[in-house]
Amino acid sequence: MRTSIEECVDLHGHTPLDQAFYPDRLLDVRCDPVRLVRKVDIVGNGASGSGRNAPPYSTLSYCWGSESEAQGQLKTTTATFPERLSGIKFEQMPPVLQDAVSLTRRLSIPYLWIDALCILQDPDDSTDWEKQSSVMNKIYGNSLVTLAAISSSSCQQHFCHRDKRIVRVQFKSDLCEDISGVIEIRFNQSTISSPYGFGSAHGVLRQSRWRSRGWTFPESYASTRLLALSMSDAFLICPSGLQYSGKPGGFLTDFNSCLGNIAWYIKDPEYFNEHWLRLATTYSQHAGADAFTQPTDALPAISGIARLFSSYLRQRPGDYLAGLWRRYMLHGLMWTRRRIYEQPKGLRDYITVVPSRQCGEYVCPSWSWIGKDVAAFGYNYGIYDHRPACRSLDGEVQQKGTQPYGKINSAVLLFHGNLAALPFNLERDDSFSSFRTQCRPWIMRPCGTSPRDHVTNYKWEFELDWVPPPEWSGDSELRMALLGSYTYNEDPESDEGSSEAEESESMEESGVEDSEGSEPEQDNTNRADSSGEDDNENNQWFWGLLLYEVGPTTIQEEHGYVRVGIFRSCTRQIQPKDEAIRYFEEFGEVTQIKIF
């Protein structure tokens, strides 16, 4: 694989994102024993003390394992730092670290970066951990290659020891006596749910414990090239393609398309928000509730990527709100959960962890997608022309520590909008064609109406953030908060977005006056004649958040709401927009809304 890496460097032109960056600490694997070295000892001080002409290094991406397995991990702390500078005996290292050192040596790479040894892991002082996690994208993005221990599920397992599982069968042709030899048959471990099998690059990567670990997504996302080692083979993956045991092996869409993608995304600011939401969707599906040993790592894991997006697109650190961007807050709130295999639970059981308080620490607010295993944001529905139906939509986040993109202590979403009770029961939409009941949206229908009359009787469909028990049909504390509208347009290039006048009109129709109390001016232009937007007006659908009311006696110290779902006007029946607004005029009130 060393030759393949060299060819990739020489021929593919994958330039590191920040060539001036170099890690603060690395392991010098040329020494015996291996020892920890500081950047200043490698590249010196001053202008020359950067990564432009510094020697290459590899990075390790792996699973720490369960809490008990991680306790046996070899770590560097402030107390052990001088000892690590003197040397680290090979036999002290757990198996996964031993393999990483041996492989880096075989690849003739002088230095290696491993989080457990290159970050100070002090239990009572996270200062260095916060600093290093905020530049994790640069650490992996500037390494020569990232070693992915995909065949190991913990730091206590080797990942370079191969299990070929090959049977050799003697063969002699009945048609031609001169043809004979040995046929090698390798067990592929394919199943109905994994047709590629564990022996292929697709199967190995998708079925590995490594891929379900929360930190591995930002590590691989930032990497220029990835060397993945399974029990049967080795795969070199870069944005240009896949090499299987040193031979061309095609293209892995799920992996090739994400490697080095940061550099491509930041060069295309016009679609900044769409790029971020695509990243968020992929990350959330890799980083669900069980993806981190410490759930509070969910925000720090992508802090480096968030910082990069922010710096290149001139967003202020304060514009980043628990995984969402203030400028694109309306669209960022429009996410739905993927919860096909989640066990049913009562609504009150669900809100005990919303806002997420796991391991006794605050993780994220209910309105953030962080830690929620998101299925999709609005762009997956082919929707454009977002228009607000509320006023002063904003968020407040209290940071924990010094890193503006890392852990938080609390967060709240605030806006002035239309809030309505849920007057009717909810039930599954049986007309929705899905063999999985949990995939069917919920609908609101007046009691006593026939299922066949649903087209004329219900106006909204709901996607819940949790899976309720079969007998559940609603709750008296549920509220609907109208947030905005959108247009379905199969040709997004023809939709130039909404003007300020159009936004004001949308807010007025929803019953929300402007902050000065005066009514906004009407947009009296003839859209059919001037811009051809009359079709878009007929295609205008409204949406908002389904909320659960909480107070000082429940999970918060003050009155407010938590998000428990999303609703939108029915997508299988285009309704006049005044019908949607009339619902809130009848059942709702304009008020200040606070969501925890």
Coordinates of C-alpha atoms in Angstrom, one line a residue, residues 19 49 132 197 260 321 378 408 452 510 523 546 582:
Q19 CA -0.8 23.3 4.7
G49 CA 7.6 26.5 12.4
Q132 CA -7.3 19.9 20.2
G197 CA -20.8 -9.2 2.4
G260 CA -11.8 15.8 1.4
L321 CA -26.2 27.8 17.7
G378 CA -36.0 20.2 4.0
I408 CA -22.8 24.1 25.8
R452 CA -62.2 7.6 3.5
S510 CA -50.3 34.2 9.5
D523 CA -47.1 43.3 -2.5
L546 CA -45.1 20.4 17.4
R582 CA -57.7 30.1 8.9

